mmCIF file of C-alpha atoms in Angstrom:
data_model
loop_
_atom_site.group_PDB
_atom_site.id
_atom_site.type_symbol
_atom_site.label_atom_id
_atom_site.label_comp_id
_atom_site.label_asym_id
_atom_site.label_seq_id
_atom_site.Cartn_x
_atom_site.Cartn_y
_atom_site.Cartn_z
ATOM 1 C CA UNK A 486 44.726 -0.257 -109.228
ATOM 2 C CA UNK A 487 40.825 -1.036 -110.061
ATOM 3 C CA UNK A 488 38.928 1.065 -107.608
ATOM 4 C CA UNK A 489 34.770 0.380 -107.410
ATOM 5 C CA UNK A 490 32.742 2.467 -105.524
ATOM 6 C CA UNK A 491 29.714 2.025 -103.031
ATOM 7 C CA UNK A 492 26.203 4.278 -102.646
ATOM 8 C CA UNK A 493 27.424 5.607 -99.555
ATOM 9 C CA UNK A 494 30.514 7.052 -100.930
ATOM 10 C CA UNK A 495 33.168 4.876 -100.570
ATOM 11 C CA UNK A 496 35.825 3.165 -102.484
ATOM 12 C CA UNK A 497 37.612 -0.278 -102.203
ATOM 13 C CA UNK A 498 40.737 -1.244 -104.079
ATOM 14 C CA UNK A 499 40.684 -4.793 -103.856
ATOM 15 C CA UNK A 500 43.685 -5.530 -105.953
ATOM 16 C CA UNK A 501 45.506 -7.524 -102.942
ATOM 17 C CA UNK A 502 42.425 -8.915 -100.867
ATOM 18 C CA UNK A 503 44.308 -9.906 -97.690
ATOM 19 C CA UNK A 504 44.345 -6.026 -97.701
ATOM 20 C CA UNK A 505 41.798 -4.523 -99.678
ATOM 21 C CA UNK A 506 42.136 -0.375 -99.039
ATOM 22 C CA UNK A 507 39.271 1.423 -98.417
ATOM 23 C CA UNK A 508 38.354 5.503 -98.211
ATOM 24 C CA UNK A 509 36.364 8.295 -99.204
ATOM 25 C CA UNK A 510 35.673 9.057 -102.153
ATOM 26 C CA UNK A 511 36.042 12.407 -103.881
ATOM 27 C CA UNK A 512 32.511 13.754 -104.193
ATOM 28 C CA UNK A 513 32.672 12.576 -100.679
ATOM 29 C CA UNK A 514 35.264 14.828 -99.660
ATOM 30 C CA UNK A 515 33.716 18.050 -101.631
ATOM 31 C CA UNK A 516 30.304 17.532 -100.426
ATOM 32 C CA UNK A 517 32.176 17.268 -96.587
ATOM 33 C CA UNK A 518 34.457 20.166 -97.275
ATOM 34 C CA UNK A 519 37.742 20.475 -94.817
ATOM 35 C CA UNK A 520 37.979 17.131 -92.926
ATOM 36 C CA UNK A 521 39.686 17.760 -88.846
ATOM 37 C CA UNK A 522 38.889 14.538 -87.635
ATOM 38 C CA UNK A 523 38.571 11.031 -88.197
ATOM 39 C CA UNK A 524 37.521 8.064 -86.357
ATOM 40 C CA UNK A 525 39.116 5.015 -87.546
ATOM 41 C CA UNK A 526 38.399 1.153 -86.285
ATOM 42 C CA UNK A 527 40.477 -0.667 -84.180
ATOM 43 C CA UNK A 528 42.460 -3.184 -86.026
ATOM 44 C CA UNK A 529 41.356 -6.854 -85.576
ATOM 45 C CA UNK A 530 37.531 -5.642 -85.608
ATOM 46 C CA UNK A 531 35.454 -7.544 -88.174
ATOM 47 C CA UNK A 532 31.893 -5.440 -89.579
ATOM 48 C CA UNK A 533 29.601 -6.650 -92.036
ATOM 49 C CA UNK A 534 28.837 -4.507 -95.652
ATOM 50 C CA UNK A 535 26.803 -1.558 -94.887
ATOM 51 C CA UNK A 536 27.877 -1.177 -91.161
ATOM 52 C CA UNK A 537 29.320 1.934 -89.314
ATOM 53 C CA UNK A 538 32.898 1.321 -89.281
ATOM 54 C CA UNK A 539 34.381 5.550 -88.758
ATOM 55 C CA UNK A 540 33.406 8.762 -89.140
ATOM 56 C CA UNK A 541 34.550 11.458 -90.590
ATOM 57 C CA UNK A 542 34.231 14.966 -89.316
ATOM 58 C CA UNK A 543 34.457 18.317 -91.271
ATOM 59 C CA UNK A 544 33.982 22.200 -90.595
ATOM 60 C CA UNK A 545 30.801 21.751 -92.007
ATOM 61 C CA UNK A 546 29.249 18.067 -90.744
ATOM 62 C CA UNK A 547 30.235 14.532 -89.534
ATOM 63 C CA UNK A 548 29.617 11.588 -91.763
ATOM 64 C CA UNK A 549 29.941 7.592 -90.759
ATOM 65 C CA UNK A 550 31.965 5.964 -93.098
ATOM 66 C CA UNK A 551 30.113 2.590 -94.024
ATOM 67 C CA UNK A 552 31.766 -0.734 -94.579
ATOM 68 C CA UNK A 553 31.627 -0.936 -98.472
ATOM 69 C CA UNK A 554 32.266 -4.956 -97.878
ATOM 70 C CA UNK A 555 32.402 -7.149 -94.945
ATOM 71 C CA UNK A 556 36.024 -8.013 -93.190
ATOM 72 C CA UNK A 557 38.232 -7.781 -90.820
ATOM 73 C CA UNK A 558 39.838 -4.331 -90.184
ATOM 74 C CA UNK A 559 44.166 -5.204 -90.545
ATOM 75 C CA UNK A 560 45.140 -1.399 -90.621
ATOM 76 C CA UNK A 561 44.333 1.597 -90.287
ATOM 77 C CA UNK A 562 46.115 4.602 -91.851
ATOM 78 C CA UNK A 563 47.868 6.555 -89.083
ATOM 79 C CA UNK A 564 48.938 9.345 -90.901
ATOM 80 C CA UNK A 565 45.274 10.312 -91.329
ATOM 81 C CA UNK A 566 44.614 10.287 -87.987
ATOM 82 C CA UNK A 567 47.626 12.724 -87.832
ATOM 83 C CA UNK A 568 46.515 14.739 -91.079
ATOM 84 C CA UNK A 569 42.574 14.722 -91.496
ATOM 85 C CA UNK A 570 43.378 16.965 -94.508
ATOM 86 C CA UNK A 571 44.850 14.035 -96.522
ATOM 87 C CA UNK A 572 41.412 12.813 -96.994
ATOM 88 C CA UNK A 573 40.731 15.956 -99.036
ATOM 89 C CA UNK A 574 44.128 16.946 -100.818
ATOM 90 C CA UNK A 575 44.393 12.821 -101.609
ATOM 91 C CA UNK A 576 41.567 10.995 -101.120
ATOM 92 C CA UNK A 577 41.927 7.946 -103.474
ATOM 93 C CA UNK A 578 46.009 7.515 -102.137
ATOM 94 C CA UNK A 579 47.404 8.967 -99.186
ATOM 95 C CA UNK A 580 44.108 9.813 -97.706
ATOM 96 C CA UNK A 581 42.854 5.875 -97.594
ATOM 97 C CA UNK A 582 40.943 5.060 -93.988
ATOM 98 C CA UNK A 583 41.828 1.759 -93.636
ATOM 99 C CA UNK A 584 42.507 -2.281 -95.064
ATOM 100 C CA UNK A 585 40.288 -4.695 -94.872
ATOM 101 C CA UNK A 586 40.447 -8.761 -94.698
ATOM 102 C CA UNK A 587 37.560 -9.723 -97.433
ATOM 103 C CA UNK A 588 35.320 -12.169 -95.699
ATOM 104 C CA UNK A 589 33.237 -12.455 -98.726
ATOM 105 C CA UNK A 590 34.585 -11.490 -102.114
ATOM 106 C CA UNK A 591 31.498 -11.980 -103.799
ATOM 107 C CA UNK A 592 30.288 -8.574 -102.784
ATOM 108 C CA UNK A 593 32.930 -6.516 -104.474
ATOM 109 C CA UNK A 594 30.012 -7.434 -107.802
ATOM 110 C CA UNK A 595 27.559 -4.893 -105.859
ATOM 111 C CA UNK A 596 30.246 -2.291 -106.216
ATOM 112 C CA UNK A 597 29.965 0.099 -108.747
ATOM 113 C CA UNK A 598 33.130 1.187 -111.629
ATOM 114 C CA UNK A 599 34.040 4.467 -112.003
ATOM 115 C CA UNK A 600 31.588 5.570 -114.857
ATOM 116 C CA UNK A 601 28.370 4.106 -113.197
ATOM 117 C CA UNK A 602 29.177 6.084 -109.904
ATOM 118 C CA UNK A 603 30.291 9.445 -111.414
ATOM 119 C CA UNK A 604 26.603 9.103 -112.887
ATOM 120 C CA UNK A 605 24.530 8.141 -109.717
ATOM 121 C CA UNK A 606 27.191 10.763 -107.617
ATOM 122 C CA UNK A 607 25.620 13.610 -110.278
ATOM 123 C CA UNK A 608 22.591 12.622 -108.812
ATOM 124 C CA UNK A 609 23.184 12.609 -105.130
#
């Protein structure tokens, strides 16, 4: 799996880019604290990179969850929507928002590695 990471706190595994998984990430998560809600697009719905595309809801604040690429939503995770808390106890697996169509692959070079957004998430 080669996850990259967006400013807003997301992360895309594009390994299979007819469905390229996207959630929170872990800083994400802490800075939220215990998620109870999310709101997930509706499959079939296309967004552009840096659009609204959820939201995630905590004790402590909401957040919209940003479109880290643009596509076409082809699933959302249903058991997330049963279990908010998966997005905290395992955000980069079971706790994925949703899959995403790539409509243009050439933004997934934006995105940063692991080591480059453990830096600028030090920062934030």
């Amino acid at each position: 799996m080669s996850i990259q990471y967006s400013k807003d706190h997301e992360w895309v595994d594009a390994s299979d880019p007819a469905a390229t998984v996207v959630g929170i990430t872990v800083h994400a998560q802490d800075a939220l604290g215990d998620v109870v809600f999310v709101d997930l697009p509706a499959v079939g719905t296309t967004f552009a990179q840096g659009e609204v595309a959820g939201v995630v809801e905590s004790v402590k604040a909401a957040a919209d969850v940003f479109m880290p690429v643009s596509g076409e939503i082809v699933a959302v995770n249903e058991d997330l929507r049963a279990d908010p808390s998966l997005a905290n106890s395992d955000p980069l697996g079971a706790g994925w928002f949703f899959k995403i169509r790539l409509s243009d692959a050439g933004q997934l070079s934006a995105l940063l590695d692991e080591a480059a957004y453990t830096a600028f998430a030090q920062n934030a």
